[in-house]
Coordinates of C-alpha atoms in Angstrom, one line a residue:
Chain E
M1 CA 23.5 -160.9 14.3
P2 CA 23.4 -157.4 15.9
P3 CA 22.3 -154.4 13.9
A4 CA 24.8 -152.1 12.2
D5 CA 25.7 -150.5 15.5
G6 CA 26.5 -153.7 17.2
W7 CA 23.7 -153.1 19.6
P8 CA 22.9 -156.1 21.9
G9 CA 19.2 -156.8 21.3
L10 CA 18.5 -157.9 24.9
L11 CA 18.8 -154.3 26.1
A12 CA 16.3 -152.9 23.6
A13 CA 13.4 -154.6 25.2
A14 CA 13.9 -152.7 28.5
A15 CA 14.4 -149.4 26.8
R16 CA 10.9 -148.1 26.0
L17 CA 10.3 -144.4 25.8
S18 CA 7.5 -143.1 28.0
W19 CA 6.0 -139.8 29.0
D20 CA 7.7 -140.1 32.4
L21 CA 10.9 -138.1 31.9
S22 CA 12.7 -139.1 35.1
R23 CA 12.0 -142.8 34.3
D24 CA 13.3 -142.2 30.8
L25 CA 16.4 -140.6 32.2
H26 CA 16.9 -143.4 34.6
L27 CA 16.5 -146.0 31.9
L28 CA 19.0 -144.0 29.7
L29 CA 21.7 -143.9 32.3
Q30 CA 21.2 -147.2 34.1
Y31 CA 24.2 -148.9 32.4
P32 CA 27.8 -147.7 32.9
F33 CA 28.5 -147.8 29.2
M34 CA 25.7 -145.3 28.6
R35 CA 27.0 -143.0 31.3
N36 CA 30.5 -143.2 29.8
A37 CA 29.0 -142.5 26.4
F38 CA 27.2 -139.4 27.7
V39 CA 30.3 -138.0 29.4
A40 CA 32.6 -138.7 26.5
G41 CA 30.0 -137.4 24.0
G42 CA 29.7 -134.2 26.1
V43 CA 33.4 -133.7 26.0
A44 CA 33.6 -134.3 22.3
A45 CA 30.7 -131.9 21.7
V46 CA 32.3 -129.1 23.6
M47 CA 35.6 -129.5 21.7
C48 CA 33.9 -129.9 18.3
G49 CA 31.6 -126.9 19.0
V50 CA 34.5 -124.6 19.5
I51 CA 37.0 -126.0 17.0
G52 CA 34.3 -126.6 14.4
W53 CA 33.2 -122.9 14.7
F54 CA 36.7 -121.9 13.5
A55 CA 36.6 -124.6 10.8
V56 CA 33.4 -123.0 9.4
L57 CA 34.9 -119.5 9.6
R58 CA 38.1 -120.6 7.9
G59 CA 36.3 -122.6 5.2
E60 CA 38.2 -125.7 6.2
T61 CA 35.4 -128.2 6.4
Y62 CA 37.0 -130.2 3.6
A63 CA 40.2 -130.4 5.6
A64 CA 38.2 -131.6 8.6
H65 CA 36.6 -134.3 6.6
T66 CA 39.9 -135.4 5.2
L67 CA 41.5 -135.5 8.7
A68 CA 38.6 -137.8 9.6
T69 CA 39.3 -140.2 6.7
V70 CA 43.0 -140.1 7.7
A71 CA 41.8 -141.3 11.2
F72 CA 40.2 -144.3 9.5
P73 CA 43.5 -146.1 8.6
G74 CA 44.8 -145.0 12.0
A75 CA 42.0 -146.8 13.8
S76 CA 41.9 -149.9 11.6
G77 CA 45.7 -150.1 11.7
A78 CA 45.7 -149.8 15.5
V79 CA 43.2 -152.6 15.8
Y80 CA 45.2 -154.8 13.4
L81 CA 48.3 -154.2 15.5
G82 CA 46.4 -155.0 18.7
L83 CA 46.4 -151.4 20.0
A84 CA 43.5 -149.3 21.2
P85 CA 41.7 -147.6 18.3
L86 CA 42.0 -144.3 20.1
V87 CA 45.8 -144.4 19.6
G88 CA 45.3 -144.7 15.9
Y89 CA 42.6 -142.0 15.7
F90 CA 44.8 -139.4 17.4
G91 CA 48.1 -140.4 15.9
F92 CA 46.9 -140.4 12.3
A93 CA 44.6 -137.3 12.6
V94 CA 47.5 -135.2 14.1
A95 CA 50.0 -136.6 11.5
G96 CA 47.4 -135.8 8.7
A97 CA 47.2 -132.2 10.0
G98 CA 50.9 -131.8 9.7
L99 CA 50.9 -133.3 6.3
I100 CA 48.2 -131.0 5.0
A101 CA 49.9 -127.9 6.5
G102 CA 53.3 -129.1 5.1
L103 CA 52.0 -129.6 1.5
S104 CA 49.8 -126.5 1.3
P105 CA 51.0 -123.3 -0.4
P106 CA 53.1 -121.2 1.9
Q107 CA 51.6 -117.8 1.3
P108 CA 48.9 -116.7 3.6
G109 CA 45.6 -116.0 2.0
H110 CA 45.9 -118.9 -0.5
R111 CA 44.1 -121.4 1.7
E112 CA 41.4 -122.0 -0.9
R113 CA 44.1 -123.4 -3.2
H114 CA 45.0 -126.3 -0.9
S115 CA 41.9 -128.3 -1.8
A116 CA 43.8 -130.4 -4.3
T117 CA 46.4 -131.3 -1.7
V118 CA 43.7 -132.2 0.8
G119 CA 41.8 -134.3 -1.8
A120 CA 45.0 -136.3 -2.6
I121 CA 45.6 -137.0 1.1
Q122 CA 42.0 -138.1 1.6
A123 CA 42.1 -140.6 -1.3
V124 CA 45.3 -142.2 0.0
A125 CA 44.0 -142.3 3.5
L126 CA 40.8 -144.2 2.5
A127 CA 42.9 -146.6 0.5
L128 CA 45.2 -147.3 3.4
G129 CA 42.3 -147.8 5.7
F130 CA 40.7 -150.3 3.4
W131 CA 44.1 -152.1 3.1
F132 CA 44.3 -152.5 6.9
V133 CA 40.7 -153.7 7.0
S134 CA 41.5 -156.3 4.3
L135 CA 44.4 -157.5 6.5
Y136 CA 42.1 -158.6 9.3
Q137 CA 39.3 -159.9 7.2
G138 CA 36.1 -160.7 9.0
F139 CA 35.6 -158.0 11.6
L140 CA 33.1 -156.2 9.6
T141 CA 31.1 -154.9 12.6
S142 CA 34.0 -152.9 13.8
L143 CA 34.4 -151.6 10.2
S144 CA 30.9 -150.2 10.2
G145 CA 31.6 -148.7 13.7
F146 CA 34.7 -147.0 12.3
L147 CA 32.8 -145.6 9.4
F148 CA 29.4 -144.7 10.8
G149 CA 29.9 -144.6 14.5
S150 CA 29.1 -146.5 17.7
F151 CA 29.1 -145.7 21.3
L152 CA 29.3 -149.1 22.8
G153 CA 32.5 -150.0 24.6
V154 CA 33.5 -146.5 25.6
T155 CA 35.5 -147.3 28.6
R156 CA 36.4 -145.2 31.6
V157 CA 40.0 -145.0 30.3
D158 CA 38.6 -143.7 27.0
V159 CA 36.7 -141.1 28.8
A160 CA 39.8 -140.0 30.7
V161 CA 41.8 -139.8 27.5
L162 CA 39.1 -137.8 25.8
M163 CA 38.9 -135.4 28.7
V164 CA 42.6 -134.8 29.0
T165 CA 42.9 -134.2 25.2
A166 CA 40.0 -131.9 25.3
V167 CA 41.4 -129.8 28.2
L168 CA 44.8 -129.6 26.5
A169 CA 43.3 -128.7 23.1
L170 CA 41.0 -126.1 24.5
G171 CA 43.8 -124.7 26.6
V172 CA 46.0 -124.3 23.5
L173 CA 43.0 -122.7 21.7
A174 CA 42.4 -120.3 24.5
V175 CA 46.0 -118.9 24.0
L176 CA 45.6 -119.0 20.2
G177 CA 42.0 -117.6 20.0
R178 CA 42.3 -114.0 19.0
P179 CA 45.3 -114.3 16.6
L180 CA 43.6 -117.4 15.1
L181 CA 40.4 -115.3 14.5
F182 CA 42.5 -112.6 12.9
A183 CA 44.5 -115.0 10.7
S184 CA 41.2 -116.7 9.7
V185 CA 39.3 -113.7 8.5
D186 CA 42.2 -111.5 7.3
P187 CA 45.5 -113.4 6.9
L188 CA 47.5 -110.8 5.1
V189 CA 46.8 -108.0 7.6
A190 CA 47.3 -110.5 10.5
E191 CA 50.7 -111.3 9.0
A192 CA 51.6 -107.6 8.8
A193 CA 50.5 -107.1 12.4
G194 CA 53.0 -109.8 13.5
V195 CA 50.8 -112.9 13.8
P196 CA 52.8 -116.0 12.8
V197 CA 50.0 -117.0 10.4
R198 CA 51.6 -120.2 9.2
A199 CA 52.4 -121.5 12.7
V200 CA 48.9 -120.6 13.8
S201 CA 47.3 -122.4 10.9
L202 CA 49.4 -125.5 11.6
L203 CA 48.5 -125.5 15.3
Y204 CA 44.9 -125.1 14.3
L205 CA 45.0 -128.0 12.0
I206 CA 46.5 -130.2 14.8
L207 CA 43.6 -129.1 17.1
L208 CA 41.2 -129.9 14.3
G209 CA 42.8 -133.4 14.1
C210 CA 42.2 -133.9 17.8
A211 CA 38.6 -132.8 17.5
V212 CA 38.1 -135.1 14.6
A213 CA 39.6 -138.0 16.6
E214 CA 37.2 -137.3 19.5
A215 CA 34.2 -137.0 17.3
S216 CA 35.0 -140.1 15.3
Q217 CA 34.3 -142.2 18.4
F218 CA 30.6 -141.4 18.1
T219 CA 29.9 -140.4 14.6
G220 CA 32.3 -142.6 12.8
V221 CA 34.9 -141.1 10.4
L222 CA 32.4 -140.6 7.6
L223 CA 29.9 -138.6 9.8
V224 CA 32.4 -136.5 11.7
L225 CA 31.1 -133.3 10.0
A226 CA 27.7 -133.9 11.7
L227 CA 29.3 -133.0 15.0
L228 CA 32.2 -130.8 13.9
V229 CA 30.6 -128.7 11.2
V230 CA 26.8 -128.8 11.4
P231 CA 26.3 -127.2 14.9
A232 CA 28.9 -124.6 14.0
A233 CA 27.3 -123.8 10.6
T234 CA 23.9 -123.6 12.4
A235 CA 25.3 -121.2 14.9
S236 CA 27.0 -119.1 12.2
A237 CA 23.7 -118.9 10.3
L238 CA 22.0 -117.4 13.3
T239 CA 24.7 -114.9 14.5
A240 CA 27.7 -113.1 13.2
R241 CA 29.0 -112.3 16.7
P242 CA 32.0 -114.5 17.5
S243 CA 31.4 -114.9 21.2
V244 CA 27.7 -115.7 20.8
G245 CA 28.4 -118.0 17.8
L246 CA 31.0 -120.0 19.8
A247 CA 28.6 -120.5 22.7
L248 CA 25.7 -121.4 20.5
S249 CA 27.9 -123.8 18.5
V250 CA 28.9 -125.6 21.7
G251 CA 25.3 -125.7 23.0
L252 CA 24.0 -127.1 19.7
A253 CA 26.7 -129.7 19.6
L254 CA 25.8 -130.9 23.1
V255 CA 22.1 -131.1 22.2
T256 CA 23.0 -133.0 19.0
V257 CA 25.2 -135.6 20.8
W258 CA 23.1 -136.2 23.8
G259 CA 19.9 -136.2 21.8
G260 CA 21.5 -138.6 19.3
L261 CA 22.7 -140.9 22.0
A262 CA 19.2 -141.0 23.7
A263 CA 17.5 -141.5 20.3
A264 CA 19.9 -144.3 19.4
Y265 CA 19.3 -146.0 22.8
F266 CA 15.5 -145.9 22.6
T267 CA 15.1 -146.7 18.9
N268 CA 17.9 -149.3 18.7
R269 CA 19.3 -147.5 15.6
P270 CA 22.8 -146.3 14.9
V271 CA 23.9 -143.2 16.8
G272 CA 25.7 -141.7 13.7
F273 CA 22.3 -141.6 12.0
W274 CA 20.6 -139.8 14.8
V275 CA 23.4 -137.3 15.5
T276 CA 23.5 -136.4 11.8
S277 CA 19.7 -136.1 11.5
I278 CA 19.2 -134.0 14.6
G279 CA 22.0 -131.7 13.6
F280 CA 20.8 -131.3 10.1
A281 CA 17.2 -130.6 11.1
G282 CA 18.6 -127.8 13.3
Y283 CA 20.7 -126.5 10.4
V284 CA 17.7 -126.4 8.0
L285 CA 15.6 -124.6 10.6
A286 CA 18.4 -122.1 11.3
R287 CA 18.8 -121.3 7.6
A288 CA 15.1 -120.8 7.2
A289 CA 15.0 -118.6 10.3
A290 CA 17.9 -116.5 9.0
A291 CA 16.3 -116.1 5.6
A292 CA 13.0 -115.1 7.2
G293 CA 14.9 -112.6 9.4
R294 CA 16.6 -111.0 6.4
R295 CA 13.3 -110.7 4.6
W296 CA 11.8 -109.1 7.7
N297 CA 14.7 -106.6 8.0
R298 CA 14.4 -105.7 4.3
R299 CA 10.7 -105.0 4.8
V300 CA 11.4 -102.9 7.9
V301 CA 14.1 -100.9 6.0
T302 CA 11.9 -100.3 2.9
A303 CA 8.8 -99.5 4.9
Chain L
M1 CA 64.2 -106.0 -18.9
P2 CA 66.2 -102.7 -18.7
V3 CA 67.5 -102.1 -15.3
D4 CA 68.8 -98.8 -14.1
P5 CA 71.0 -99.4 -11.0
A6 CA 72.6 -96.1 -11.4
G7 CA 69.4 -94.4 -10.7
N8 CA 69.2 -92.6 -14.0
G9 CA 65.8 -91.2 -13.3
R10 CA 66.5 -89.2 -10.1
L11 CA 64.8 -86.0 -9.2
D12 CA 67.7 -83.8 -10.2
A13 CA 67.4 -85.3 -13.7
L14 CA 63.8 -84.3 -14.1
D15 CA 61.9 -82.4 -16.7
P16 CA 61.9 -78.8 -15.3
T17 CA 58.9 -77.7 -17.2
G18 CA 56.6 -79.9 -15.1
A19 CA 57.5 -77.9 -12.0
A20 CA 55.3 -75.0 -13.2
W21 CA 52.2 -77.1 -12.5
S22 CA 51.4 -76.3 -8.8
P23 CA 53.2 -79.1 -6.9
D24 CA 52.2 -79.3 -3.3
G25 CA 55.8 -80.3 -3.0
A26 CA 57.7 -82.1 -0.2
P27 CA 58.3 -79.6 2.6
A28 CA 62.0 -78.8 2.9
G29 CA 63.9 -79.3 6.1
T30 CA 61.4 -81.7 7.6
P31 CA 62.1 -84.0 10.6
A32 CA 63.1 -87.6 10.4
A33 CA 61.7 -89.3 7.3
T34 CA 58.8 -91.7 7.6
V35 CA 60.3 -93.6 4.6
A36 CA 63.9 -93.2 3.5
A37 CA 64.8 -95.3 0.4
T38 CA 68.2 -95.1 -1.2
E39 CA 69.0 -97.1 -4.3
V40 CA 66.4 -99.7 -3.2
A41 CA 66.1 -102.8 -5.4
A42 CA 63.5 -105.6 -5.3
R43 CA 63.4 -109.1 -6.6
A44 CA 60.7 -111.6 -7.1
G45 CA 62.6 -114.9 -7.0
A46 CA 65.4 -114.5 -9.5
R47 CA 63.6 -111.7 -11.5
L48 CA 64.6 -108.1 -10.7
L49 CA 61.5 -106.1 -10.3
F50 CA 63.1 -102.7 -10.0
G51 CA 66.3 -101.0 -8.9
G52 CA 67.6 -97.6 -8.0
L53 CA 64.5 -96.4 -6.1
D54 CA 65.3 -93.2 -4.2
A55 CA 62.6 -91.6 -2.2
T56 CA 62.1 -89.7 1.0
V57 CA 58.6 -89.6 2.4
T58 CA 58.0 -87.3 5.4
A59 CA 55.4 -87.3 8.1
G60 CA 51.9 -86.5 6.9
Q61 CA 52.6 -86.8 3.2
F62 CA 50.2 -88.3 0.8
V63 CA 52.1 -90.4 -1.7
A64 CA 51.0 -92.6 -4.6
V65 CA 52.9 -95.5 -6.0
L66 CA 52.2 -95.7 -9.7
G67 CA 53.2 -98.0 -12.5
P68 CA 51.9 -100.8 -14.8
N69 CA 50.8 -104.2 -13.5
G70 CA 53.6 -106.4 -12.3
A71 CA 56.1 -103.5 -11.9
G72 CA 56.5 -104.2 -8.2
K73 CA 54.2 -101.7 -6.5
S74 CA 52.6 -104.2 -4.1
T75 CA 56.0 -105.7 -3.5
F76 CA 57.2 -102.3 -2.5
L77 CA 54.5 -102.0 0.1
R78 CA 55.4 -105.4 1.5
M79 CA 59.0 -104.4 1.6
L80 CA 58.0 -101.4 3.8
L81 CA 56.3 -103.9 6.1
G82 CA 59.4 -106.1 6.2
L83 CA 57.5 -108.9 4.6
H84 CA 59.5 -108.9 1.4
P85 CA 63.3 -108.8 1.5
V86 CA 65.2 -105.7 0.2
A87 CA 67.4 -106.9 -2.6
G88 CA 69.7 -103.9 -2.7
G89 CA 70.2 -100.4 -1.3
S90 CA 68.9 -99.2 2.0
L91 CA 65.4 -98.8 3.2
Q92 CA 64.4 -97.2 6.5
V93 CA 60.8 -97.1 7.8
L94 CA 59.9 -94.9 10.7
G95 CA 63.6 -94.5 11.4
D96 CA 64.4 -98.2 11.6
R97 CA 64.7 -101.3 9.3
P98 CA 61.4 -102.4 7.9
G99 CA 59.2 -104.7 10.1
R100 CA 60.4 -103.1 13.4
H101 CA 57.5 -100.7 13.9
N102 CA 54.6 -102.5 12.2
H103 CA 52.4 -101.7 15.2
D104 CA 52.6 -98.1 14.0
I105 CA 51.6 -99.1 10.4
G106 CA 48.2 -99.7 9.1
Y107 CA 48.0 -102.0 6.1
L108 CA 45.3 -102.6 3.5
P109 CA 46.2 -105.4 1.1
Q110 CA 45.0 -105.5 -2.5
R111 CA 41.5 -106.5 -3.4
R112 CA 40.1 -108.2 -0.4
S113 CA 36.5 -108.9 -0.4
F114 CA 34.4 -111.0 1.9
D115 CA 31.7 -113.1 0.5
A116 CA 28.4 -113.8 2.2
A117 CA 29.8 -117.0 3.8
V118 CA 32.1 -114.9 6.1
R119 CA 29.9 -114.6 9.2
I120 CA 31.6 -112.0 11.2
R121 CA 30.5 -108.4 11.8
G122 CA 32.4 -105.4 10.5
V123 CA 32.9 -104.1 14.0
D124 CA 34.6 -107.4 14.9
L125 CA 37.0 -107.0 12.0
V126 CA 37.8 -103.4 13.0
R127 CA 38.4 -104.5 16.6
L128 CA 40.9 -107.1 15.4
G129 CA 42.9 -104.1 14.2
V130 CA 43.3 -103.0 17.9
D131 CA 44.6 -106.2 19.5
G132 CA 44.2 -109.1 17.0
H133 CA 47.9 -110.0 17.1
R134 CA 47.8 -110.4 20.9
W135 CA 47.6 -114.0 22.3
G136 CA 44.7 -115.1 24.3
T137 CA 40.9 -115.2 23.9
P138 CA 39.0 -112.3 25.4
L139 CA 35.7 -113.2 26.8
P140 CA 33.4 -110.2 26.3
L141 CA 31.5 -110.8 29.6
V142 CA 34.6 -111.2 31.7
R143 CA 36.2 -108.1 30.1
R144 CA 33.2 -106.0 30.7
L145 CA 33.2 -106.9 34.4
V146 CA 37.0 -107.0 35.2
H147 CA 38.6 -104.6 32.8
R148 CA 35.7 -102.3 32.6
A149 CA 37.6 -99.1 31.9
R150 CA 39.8 -100.6 29.2
A151 CA 36.9 -102.4 27.5
E152 CA 35.0 -99.1 27.5
E153 CA 37.9 -97.2 26.1
E154 CA 38.4 -99.8 23.4
R155 CA 34.8 -99.8 22.5
R156 CA 34.8 -96.0 22.1
R157 CA 38.0 -96.1 20.1
V158 CA 36.4 -98.7 17.6
E159 CA 33.2 -96.7 17.5
D160 CA 35.0 -93.4 16.8
V161 CA 37.1 -94.8 14.0
I162 CA 34.0 -96.4 12.4
A163 CA 32.2 -93.0 12.6
R164 CA 35.3 -91.3 11.1
V165 CA 35.1 -93.5 8.0
G166 CA 31.4 -93.1 7.9
A167 CA 30.6 -96.8 8.4
T168 CA 28.4 -96.5 11.6
G169 CA 25.2 -97.5 9.7
Y170 CA 26.4 -100.9 8.7
A171 CA 29.3 -101.8 11.0
H172 CA 27.2 -104.3 13.0
R173 CA 26.1 -106.2 9.9
P174 CA 28.0 -109.3 8.8
I175 CA 30.9 -108.1 6.6
G176 CA 29.9 -110.4 3.7
E177 CA 26.5 -108.7 3.4
V178 CA 27.7 -105.1 2.8
S179 CA 28.8 -103.7 -0.5
G180 CA 32.4 -103.5 -1.8
G181 CA 32.7 -99.8 -1.0
E182 CA 31.3 -100.3 2.5
Q183 CA 33.8 -103.2 3.1
Q184 CA 36.6 -101.0 1.9
R185 CA 35.7 -98.3 4.5
L186 CA 35.5 -100.9 7.3
L187 CA 38.9 -102.2 6.2
I188 CA 40.3 -98.7 6.3
A189 CA 38.8 -98.3 9.8
Q190 CA 40.6 -101.5 10.8
A191 CA 43.9 -100.1 9.5
L192 CA 43.3 -96.8 11.3
V193 CA 42.1 -98.1 14.6
R194 CA 45.8 -98.9 15.5
R195 CA 46.4 -95.1 15.3
P196 CA 49.2 -95.7 12.8
R197 CA 51.8 -93.2 11.9
L198 CA 52.0 -94.7 8.4
L199 CA 49.1 -96.1 6.4
L200 CA 49.9 -98.4 3.4
L201 CA 47.0 -99.1 1.0
D202 CA 47.2 -101.3 -2.0
E203 CA 44.7 -100.2 -4.7
P204 CA 42.0 -99.1 -2.2
L205 CA 40.1 -97.4 -5.0
D206 CA 40.1 -100.3 -7.3
S207 CA 36.6 -101.9 -8.0
L208 CA 34.8 -98.9 -6.4
D209 CA 32.3 -96.9 -8.3
L210 CA 33.0 -93.2 -8.9
P211 CA 31.2 -91.7 -5.9
N212 CA 32.8 -94.2 -3.6
Q213 CA 36.2 -93.6 -5.1
Q214 CA 35.8 -89.9 -4.4
G215 CA 34.5 -90.6 -0.9
V216 CA 37.4 -92.8 0.0
A217 CA 40.0 -90.5 -1.6
G218 CA 38.6 -87.6 0.4
L219 CA 38.7 -89.7 3.5
L220 CA 42.4 -90.6 2.9
Q221 CA 43.2 -86.9 2.3
R222 CA 41.7 -86.0 5.7
I223 CA 43.6 -88.8 7.3
S224 CA 46.9 -87.5 5.9
A225 CA 46.0 -83.9 6.9
D226 CA 45.8 -85.2 10.5
G227 CA 49.5 -86.1 10.2
V228 CA 49.3 -89.8 9.2
T229 CA 51.6 -90.5 6.3
V230 CA 49.6 -92.2 3.5
V231 CA 51.2 -94.4 0.8
I232 CA 48.7 -95.6 -1.7
V233 CA 49.2 -98.0 -4.7
A234 CA 47.0 -96.7 -7.4
H235 CA 46.1 -97.7 -10.9
D236 CA 44.4 -94.5 -11.8
V237 CA 46.0 -91.4 -10.3
N238 CA 43.2 -89.0 -11.1
P239 CA 40.9 -89.4 -8.1
I240 CA 43.7 -88.5 -5.8
L241 CA 45.8 -86.3 -8.0
G242 CA 44.8 -83.1 -6.3
Y243 CA 45.8 -84.4 -2.9
L244 CA 49.2 -85.9 -3.7
D245 CA 52.5 -84.6 -2.3
Q246 CA 54.6 -87.1 -4.1
V247 CA 54.4 -89.9 -6.6
I248 CA 56.7 -92.9 -6.9
Y249 CA 56.6 -94.2 -10.4
I250 CA 57.8 -97.8 -11.0
V251 CA 58.2 -98.9 -14.6
G252 CA 60.3 -101.5 -16.4
G253 CA 62.8 -102.0 -13.6
R254 CA 63.3 -98.3 -12.9
A255 CA 61.7 -96.0 -10.3
L256 CA 61.3 -92.3 -10.1
A257 CA 60.0 -90.3 -7.1
G258 CA 59.1 -86.7 -6.7
A259 CA 56.2 -84.2 -6.9
P260 CA 53.5 -85.4 -9.3
A261 CA 53.9 -82.5 -11.7
A262 CA 57.6 -83.1 -11.9
V263 CA 57.4 -86.9 -12.3
I264 CA 54.4 -87.4 -14.6
T265 CA 55.7 -85.8 -17.7
T266 CA 56.0 -86.8 -21.3
E267 CA 59.8 -86.9 -21.1
N268 CA 60.1 -88.8 -17.9
L269 CA 57.6 -91.4 -18.7
S270 CA 59.0 -91.9 -22.3
R271 CA 62.4 -92.5 -20.7
L272 CA 61.0 -94.9 -18.0
Y273 CA 58.9 -96.9 -20.5
G274 CA 61.7 -96.8 -23.1
S275 CA 59.2 -95.8 -25.8
P276 CA 57.3 -92.6 -26.7
V277 CA 54.6 -91.8 -24.2
E278 CA 52.6 -88.7 -24.1
V279 CA 51.2 -87.1 -20.9
L280 CA 48.1 -84.9 -21.6
R281 CA 46.4 -82.7 -19.2
T282 CA 42.7 -82.1 -19.6
P283 CA 41.3 -78.6 -18.9
S284 CA 39.8 -80.0 -15.7
G285 CA 43.2 -81.0 -14.4
R286 CA 43.0 -84.7 -15.1
L287 CA 46.1 -86.6 -16.5
V288 CA 45.9 -88.9 -19.4
V289 CA 48.9 -91.0 -20.4
V290 CA 48.8 -92.3 -23.9
G291 CA 51.0 -94.6 -25.9
Q292 CA 52.1 -96.8 -23.1
P293 CA 53.1 -100.3 -24.2
D294 CA 50.4 -101.9 -22.0
A295 CA 47.8 -99.3 -22.4
A296 CA 45.6 -100.3 -25.3
S297 CA 42.6 -98.5 -23.9
F298 CA 42.5 -95.3 -21.9
H299 CA 44.9 -95.7 -19.0
A300 CA 45.4 -92.8 -16.7
A301 CA 48.9 -92.2 -15.4
G302 CA 49.6 -95.7 -14.3

């Protein structure tokens, strides 16, 4: 019986970490599925770094988590119907985004009030996912993959789909960027200045759904926030400059994913665990550094 | 709620004794009005907020919108922006229907505060006032290389307006880490950076301590002296009383506009409120309105 990740035990024997970096890298990338995982993980990291930064700014991490749980019945339903899980991830996450936007209060500036709507959607999504799982009883390894992540079986087609989606999503975000920033920090003034705040928010939720679907491939639907929110929150703790924060968020997401993949490969433990742990360690360090920086500034000011 | 669609409380029906008290007065024979309201009515859903609002605000005037909570003061500002429908009468803003010239209007909604979780600098917030509505994502590095002159002009414009509101010292700190008064100054800078002809502010003095109230009020007076029309919703008229050209008083479905001395009188307010109200003037020039239905405690002119 393979471990939770579905890891084939015969590979683990060959993968021993050494002090020879080039040998390690060679070991890491010797199999096509690992190369696919690295490329796909990199694409997902870039997308999550950017879109997650806005999620943190907008205070929509709960919506992000809910979109991930909405992706769960999507993936399990797709498998039950014999479709690729990717179809389910994207279809349900995007539909969930529309549902959240449609059921939320219409006035701009009342975002914080939609948590009840979001919670209701999350509950029904989990229930529906469990229902699909019960329909094809027995495939429990793929259940744990859905929930906690796996990187085995990322095919070249998957990589292509992820890339196309990421390019489209980031293209839309490039058009949306400045008004989205405005609507995120100051919705009432943005509305008065002519920003279609509701449309921008809906589009953003759809992009968030796409990012969630991409990240779910690696982290599983329950650990999506590890990739979507943790690097962005770390970046936001370190800088309040939007451009620097976005770049930092992407960089941290890449480090988290690639580090997590490598750690999973060499330790034979689930990738979801490693991605989350690396990300969280960075977050704790950043918060500590920010607190130390503030104390230092205060001392400089009072001195 | 008593409604007065006939505009019972117009300027020509005002208490004449109030006029003795040094009104700065609306200048006669001025050019096209910044705001021209005739018999304007406002609804919130099925409920009529007010009717029969007649007012003419000319360029560079400093105007306060006064009245009890829920009277429709904030709604009136949103009507001026075209964000709330006009339920009756005619309303012209900057010579056109509301919403047509919003790029010439700076707006400060009611009681916004940013908590420490909002990780964006004050200067970024102000810059959004320049071009936040435009599509696209500016990359600072690219802009500095390709559109050097424009980037430089914009940077100076943002810096100047921040200096003008006296926020230079903290504009580069995260907005959530500065005090309420400092946030308010940065938000005024954001509204001003568009170089508006009309500035709409919803209770900008609320929740500020006294020195900050006086500081912001003085700032607004200087802005209006520079030719920007300032319309401010206020709960307490006293910090700005000395600067006002006009007040628009909205109470119980009726509205009354005119010079402060002419509008804020015992007779006018008693009629608007439909119950005896007394307007007292302290020796230092402050106004005290007593006996309002909703004013259990001290409640100054609004």
